GROMACS .gro file of C-alpha atoms in nm:
model
  267
    1MET     CA    1   2.272  -5.146   2.913
    2LEU     CA    2   1.983  -4.917   2.999
    3SER     CA    3   1.640  -5.056   2.915
    4SER     CA    4   1.379  -4.851   2.728
    5ALA     CA    5   1.196  -4.792   3.059
    6GLU     CA    6   1.518  -4.673   3.221
    7LEU     CA    7   1.587  -4.439   2.929
    8GLU     CA    8   1.250  -4.278   2.994
    9ARG     CA    9   1.290  -4.279   3.373
   10TYR     CA   10   1.629  -4.106   3.359
   11ALA     CA   11   1.556  -3.888   3.054
   12ARG     CA   12   1.621  -3.563   3.243
   13HIS     CA   13   1.971  -3.689   3.330
   14ILE     CA   14   2.045  -3.827   2.988
   15VAL     CA   15   1.974  -3.497   2.807
   16MET     CA   16   2.229  -3.322   3.029
   17ARG     CA   17   2.563  -3.283   2.853
   18GLU     CA   18   2.751  -3.344   3.181
   19ILE     CA   19   2.568  -3.673   3.252
   20GLY     CA   20   2.429  -3.823   2.933
   21GLY     CA   21   2.383  -4.190   2.866
   22ALA     CA   22   2.740  -4.272   2.966
   23GLY     CA   23   2.700  -4.101   3.303
   24GLN     CA   24   2.370  -4.274   3.367
   25GLN     CA   25   2.533  -4.608   3.291
   26LYS     CA   26   2.802  -4.525   3.548
   27LEU     CA   27   2.529  -4.457   3.805
   28LYS     CA   28   2.365  -4.790   3.722
   29ASN     CA   29   2.695  -4.973   3.764
   30ALA     CA   30   2.784  -4.804   4.093
   31ARG     CA   31   2.771  -4.970   4.434
   32VAL     CA   32   2.721  -4.722   4.719
   33LEU     CA   33   2.719  -4.801   5.090
   34VAL     CA   34   2.517  -4.569   5.315
   35ILE     CA   35   2.600  -4.576   5.686
   36GLY     CA   36   2.279  -4.503   5.874
   37ALA     CA   37   1.919  -4.489   5.751
   38GLY     CA   38   1.833  -4.192   5.971
   39GLY     CA   39   1.807  -3.816   5.923
   40LEU     CA   40   2.092  -3.790   5.671
   41GLY     CA   41   2.072  -4.141   5.531
   42ALA     CA   42   1.702  -4.111   5.445
   43PRO     CA   43   1.734  -3.836   5.181
   44VAL     CA   44   2.065  -3.981   5.060
   45LEU     CA   45   1.898  -4.315   4.991
   46GLN     CA   46   1.593  -4.159   4.831
   47TYR     CA   47   1.783  -3.935   4.591
   48LEU     CA   48   2.042  -4.199   4.501
   49ALA     CA   49   1.766  -4.451   4.434
   50ALA     CA   50   1.580  -4.197   4.221
   51ALA     CA   51   1.903  -4.117   4.035
   52GLY     CA   52   1.948  -4.482   3.940
   53ILE     CA   53   2.239  -4.598   4.152
   54GLY     CA   54   2.252  -4.970   4.073
   55THR     CA   55   2.321  -5.108   4.419
   56LEU     CA   56   2.264  -4.942   4.756
   57GLY     CA   57   2.397  -5.099   5.073
   58VAL     CA   58   2.236  -4.981   5.398
   59VAL     CA   59   2.400  -5.028   5.740
   60ASP     CA   60   2.181  -4.970   6.045
   61ASP     CA   61   2.096  -5.184   6.348
   62ASP     CA   62   1.809  -4.968   6.474
   63THR     CA   63   1.431  -4.992   6.438
   64VAL     CA   64   1.186  -4.720   6.333
   65SER     CA   65   1.046  -4.518   6.624
   66LEU     CA   66   0.785  -4.242   6.628
   67SER     CA   67   1.039  -3.971   6.712
   68ASN     CA   68   1.234  -4.060   6.396
   69LEU     CA   69   0.956  -3.958   6.160
   70GLN     CA   70   1.008  -3.583   6.209
   71ARG     CA   71   1.319  -3.605   5.987
   72GLN     CA   72   1.379  -3.964   5.866
   73VAL     CA   73   1.149  -3.933   5.568
   74ILE     CA   74   1.222  -4.270   5.411
   75HIS     CA   75   1.018  -4.435   5.692
   76ASP     CA   76   0.649  -4.390   5.768
   77THR     CA   77   0.403  -4.449   6.050
   78ASP     CA   78   0.306  -4.797   5.933
   79GLN     CA   79   0.667  -4.911   5.975
   80LEU     CA   80   0.707  -4.834   6.346
   81GLY     CA   81   0.912  -5.107   6.513
   82GLU     CA   82   1.044  -5.238   6.182
   83PRO     CA   83   1.422  -5.259   6.123
   84LYS     CA   84   1.531  -4.941   5.946
   85VAL     CA   85   1.718  -5.134   5.678
   86ALA     CA   86   1.398  -5.324   5.592
   87SER     CA   87   1.185  -5.010   5.598
   88ALA     CA   88   1.436  -4.831   5.372
   89ALA     CA   89   1.447  -5.126   5.132
   90GLU     CA   90   1.068  -5.123   5.101
   91ALA     CA   91   1.065  -4.749   5.029
   92ILE     CA   92   1.338  -4.783   4.767
   93ALA     CA   93   1.154  -5.069   4.597
   94ARG     CA   94   0.845  -4.849   4.567
   95LEU     CA   95   1.050  -4.557   4.436
   96ASN     CA   96   1.270  -4.741   4.186
   97PRO     CA   97   1.247  -5.120   4.140
   98ASN     CA   98   1.563  -5.111   3.924
   99VAL     CA   99   1.778  -5.049   4.233
  100LYS     CA  100   1.918  -5.345   4.423
  101VAL     CA  101   1.924  -5.297   4.801
  102GLU     CA  102   2.166  -5.484   5.025
  103PRO     CA  103   2.052  -5.445   5.389
  104HIS     CA  104   2.309  -5.482   5.666
  105PRO     CA  105   2.115  -5.488   5.998
  106THR     CA  106   2.427  -5.450   6.208
  107ARG     CA  107   2.634  -5.187   6.382
  108LEU     CA  108   2.955  -5.091   6.209
  109ALA     CA  109   3.250  -5.191   6.430
  110GLY     CA  110   3.619  -5.266   6.411
  111HIS     CA  111   3.565  -5.630   6.323
  112ASN     CA  112   3.337  -5.570   6.023
  113ALA     CA  113   3.402  -5.216   5.895
  114ILE     CA  114   3.667  -5.288   5.633
  115SER     CA  115   3.498  -5.605   5.503
  116LEU     CA  116   3.165  -5.424   5.460
  117ILE     CA  117   3.315  -5.113   5.302
  118SER     CA  118   3.540  -5.309   5.066
  119GLY     CA  119   3.236  -5.444   4.880
  120TYR     CA  120   3.133  -5.099   4.753
  121ASP     CA  121   3.268  -4.825   4.526
  122PHE     CA  122   3.165  -4.525   4.736
  123VAL     CA  123   3.065  -4.473   5.100
  124VAL     CA  124   2.830  -4.215   5.252
  125ASP     CA  125   2.845  -4.156   5.625
  126GLY     CA  126   2.514  -4.047   5.773
  127SER     CA  127   2.594  -4.153   6.129
  128ASP     CA  128   2.519  -3.935   6.431
  129ASN     CA  129   2.824  -3.992   6.652
  130PHE     CA  130   3.197  -3.927   6.638
  131ASP     CA  131   3.300  -4.285   6.717
  132THR     CA  132   3.137  -4.408   6.397
  133ARG     CA  133   3.263  -4.114   6.190
  134TYR     CA  134   3.624  -4.182   6.286
  135LEU     CA  135   3.579  -4.556   6.235
  136VAL     CA  136   3.423  -4.510   5.890
  137SER     CA  137   3.684  -4.259   5.774
  138ASP     CA  138   3.972  -4.480   5.892
  139ALA     CA  139   3.821  -4.791   5.731
  140CYS     CA  140   3.764  -4.608   5.401
  141PHE     CA  141   4.130  -4.505   5.401
  142PHE     CA  142   4.251  -4.863   5.440
  143ALA     CA  143   3.991  -4.996   5.194
  144LYS     CA  144   4.076  -4.714   4.949
  145LYS     CA  145   3.715  -4.605   4.907
  146PRO     CA  146   3.594  -4.245   4.857
  147LEU     CA  147   3.387  -4.116   5.149
  148ILE     CA  148   3.125  -3.841   5.156
  149THR     CA  149   3.076  -3.752   5.520
  150ALA     CA  150   2.843  -3.498   5.682
  151ALA     CA  151   2.713  -3.390   6.019
  152VAL     CA  152   2.428  -3.175   6.147
  153GLY     CA  153   2.356  -2.975   6.463
  154GLN     CA  154   2.035  -2.801   6.560
  155PHE     CA  155   2.043  -2.548   6.274
  156ASP     CA  156   2.379  -2.610   6.106
  157GLY     CA  157   2.542  -2.875   5.895
  158SER     CA  158   2.867  -2.954   5.719
  159ILE     CA  159   2.985  -3.186   5.441
  160THR     CA  160   3.315  -3.288   5.284
  161THR     CA  161   3.458  -3.559   5.058
  162LEU     CA  162   3.760  -3.769   5.152
  163ARG     CA  163   4.007  -3.942   4.921
  164PRO     CA  164   4.319  -3.955   5.143
  165PHE     CA  165   4.455  -4.265   4.967
  166GLU     CA  166   4.510  -4.049   4.656
  167GLU     CA  167   4.727  -3.748   4.574
  168ASN     CA  168   4.624  -3.404   4.452
  169GLU     CA  169   4.751  -3.233   4.136
  170ASP     CA  170   5.062  -3.116   4.322
  171GLY     CA  171   5.157  -3.472   4.410
  172GLU     CA  172   5.064  -3.429   4.778
  173ALA     CA  173   4.848  -3.675   4.969
  174ASN     CA  174   4.488  -3.562   5.014
  175PRO     CA  175   4.380  -3.481   5.371
  176THR     CA  176   4.206  -3.726   5.604
  177TYR     CA  177   3.915  -3.678   5.843
  178ARG     CA  178   4.175  -3.671   6.120
  179CYS     CA  179   4.344  -3.374   5.950
  180LEU     CA  180   4.017  -3.184   5.979
  181PHE     CA  181   3.933  -3.308   6.330
  182PRO     CA  182   4.255  -3.430   6.497
  183GLN     CA  183   4.099  -3.506   6.834
  184LYS     CA  184   3.777  -3.694   6.897
  185PRO     CA  185   3.552  -3.497   7.139
  186ARG     CA  186   3.521  -3.646   7.485
  187ASP     CA  187   3.211  -3.854   7.553
  188GLY     CA  188   2.934  -3.631   7.682
  189LEU     CA  189   3.101  -3.308   7.567
  190LEU     CA  190   2.849  -3.250   7.288
  191PRO     CA  191   2.474  -3.309   7.335
  192THR     CA  192   2.308  -3.587   7.136
  193CYS     CA  193   2.028  -3.528   6.890
  194ALA     CA  194   1.780  -3.653   7.150
  195GLU     CA  195   1.914  -3.401   7.404
  196ALA     CA  196   1.957  -3.094   7.182
  197GLY     CA  197   1.708  -3.160   6.902
  198VAL     CA  198   1.755  -3.101   6.529
  199LEU     CA  199   1.551  -2.924   6.264
  200GLY     CA  200   1.405  -3.196   6.044
  201ALA     CA  201   1.432  -3.012   5.713
  202LEU     CA  202   1.801  -2.944   5.781
  203THR     CA  203   1.885  -3.314   5.754
  204GLY     CA  204   1.705  -3.315   5.419
  205ILE     CA  205   1.919  -3.028   5.290
  206ILE     CA  206   2.252  -3.178   5.399
  207GLY     CA  207   2.152  -3.532   5.300
  208ALA     CA  208   2.054  -3.411   4.952
  209MET     CA  209   2.396  -3.245   4.928
  210GLN     CA  210   2.559  -3.578   5.012
  211ALA     CA  211   2.359  -3.747   4.737
  212MET     CA  212   2.466  -3.472   4.497
  213GLU     CA  213   2.831  -3.531   4.585
  214VAL     CA  214   2.794  -3.904   4.523
  215ILE     CA  215   2.643  -3.840   4.181
  216LYS     CA  216   2.927  -3.600   4.099
  217GLU     CA  217   3.189  -3.850   4.214
  218VAL     CA  218   3.035  -4.140   4.022
  219THR     CA  219   2.993  -3.942   3.698
  220GLU     CA  220   3.315  -3.743   3.746
  221THR     CA  221   3.123  -3.418   3.708
  222GLY     CA  222   3.211  -3.080   3.858
  223GLU     CA  223   3.455  -2.994   4.136
  224SER     CA  224   3.497  -3.239   4.422
  225LEU     CA  225   3.474  -3.140   4.788
  226VAL     CA  226   3.810  -3.309   4.856
  227GLY     CA  227   4.009  -3.068   5.073
  228ARG     CA  228   3.706  -2.845   5.120
  229MET     CA  229   3.433  -2.846   5.383
  230MET     CA  230   3.105  -2.675   5.312
  231MET     CA  231   2.924  -2.537   5.617
  232PHE     CA  232   2.557  -2.438   5.613
  233ASP     CA  233   2.371  -2.222   5.866
  234ALA     CA  234   1.995  -2.264   5.832
  235ARG     CA  235   1.910  -1.965   6.053
  236SER     CA  236   2.083  -1.715   5.825
  237PHE     CA  237   2.069  -1.942   5.518
  238ARG     CA  238   2.433  -1.883   5.452
  239MET     CA  239   2.696  -2.121   5.318
  240GLU     CA  240   3.068  -2.097   5.371
  241THR     CA  241   3.346  -2.319   5.242
  242ILE     CA  242   3.680  -2.367   5.414
  243ARG     CA  243   3.986  -2.538   5.267
  244TYR     CA  244   4.199  -2.779   5.465
  245LYS     CA  245   4.518  -2.972   5.391
  246ARG     CA  246   4.686  -3.289   5.501
  247SER     CA  247   4.846  -3.267   5.843
  248PRO     CA  248   5.177  -3.455   5.877
  249ASN     CA  249   5.065  -3.545   6.230
  250ASN     CA  250   4.764  -3.746   6.117
  251PRO     CA  251   4.799  -4.121   6.185
  252LEU     CA  252   4.682  -4.240   5.842
  253ASN     CA  253   4.898  -4.084   5.570
  254GLY     CA  254   5.109  -3.863   5.796
  255SER     CA  255   5.473  -3.885   5.893
  256SER     CA  256   5.420  -4.181   6.129
  257PRO     CA  257   5.128  -4.383   5.990
  258MET     CA  258   4.954  -4.635   6.212
  259SER     CA  259   4.805  -4.971   6.121
  260TRP     CA  260   4.433  -5.052   6.139
  261THR     CA  261   4.492  -5.255   6.455
  262GLU     CA  262   4.686  -4.973   6.620
  263LEU     CA  263   4.410  -4.727   6.544
  264LEU     CA  264   4.146  -4.958   6.691
  265GLU     CA  265   4.351  -5.010   7.004
  266GLY     CA  266   4.389  -4.635   7.047
  267ALA     CA  267   4.019  -4.560   6.986
   0.00000   0.00000   0.00000
């Protein structure tokens, strides 16, 4: 149950008809795994902690560097050189001591992805590379965990929600990440963040959207982004949403599904 201090802390949620005490209790009971404590992961962790998510898992094997601080706002100058999972845990403890943090100072890989993801109710992907995005989306499919995934460029970002292990109202399987992006880009085809740069505030906008989607999914409020991808252009400040469907050619829930091992071998 919510304590008297929690009732006061979350009062602005509790008075909302769509959230209320029952919704806040769902947030408290939820276990959310955040992949990456960087540009996207930082605002995700901050807003989910503030919202009262009961347990936050953080996966990141990197340490805080000075060039991170332009956008990774959960870390500060005094934490340079510290593991990002530890820095994030310290920030969350200051923000909301009611939240339990489970740090995972490791890189997500084929041997640990499903076991890590299986321990949580929802997963948020804030990684910055396609290898991890495909790995996370595949692992969430096999672990049957909802995934809120996003990506950012210099001035643009996108976000969608994936539940491909479930069916829509028409009895059709929901689409996978591989339905949206069938082919992984070749290594070196797209510039990295270090090479191209990224607007710091943009990661805050898209990361906050990811946190919003988690809150909606946990409390079952509003319309999900399943089958829809929202795209944001910071230069024109325009948003556009595209719809996408399951492709029968995708290797997860398509016509010829592959096993976890087969997918790893073909990665």
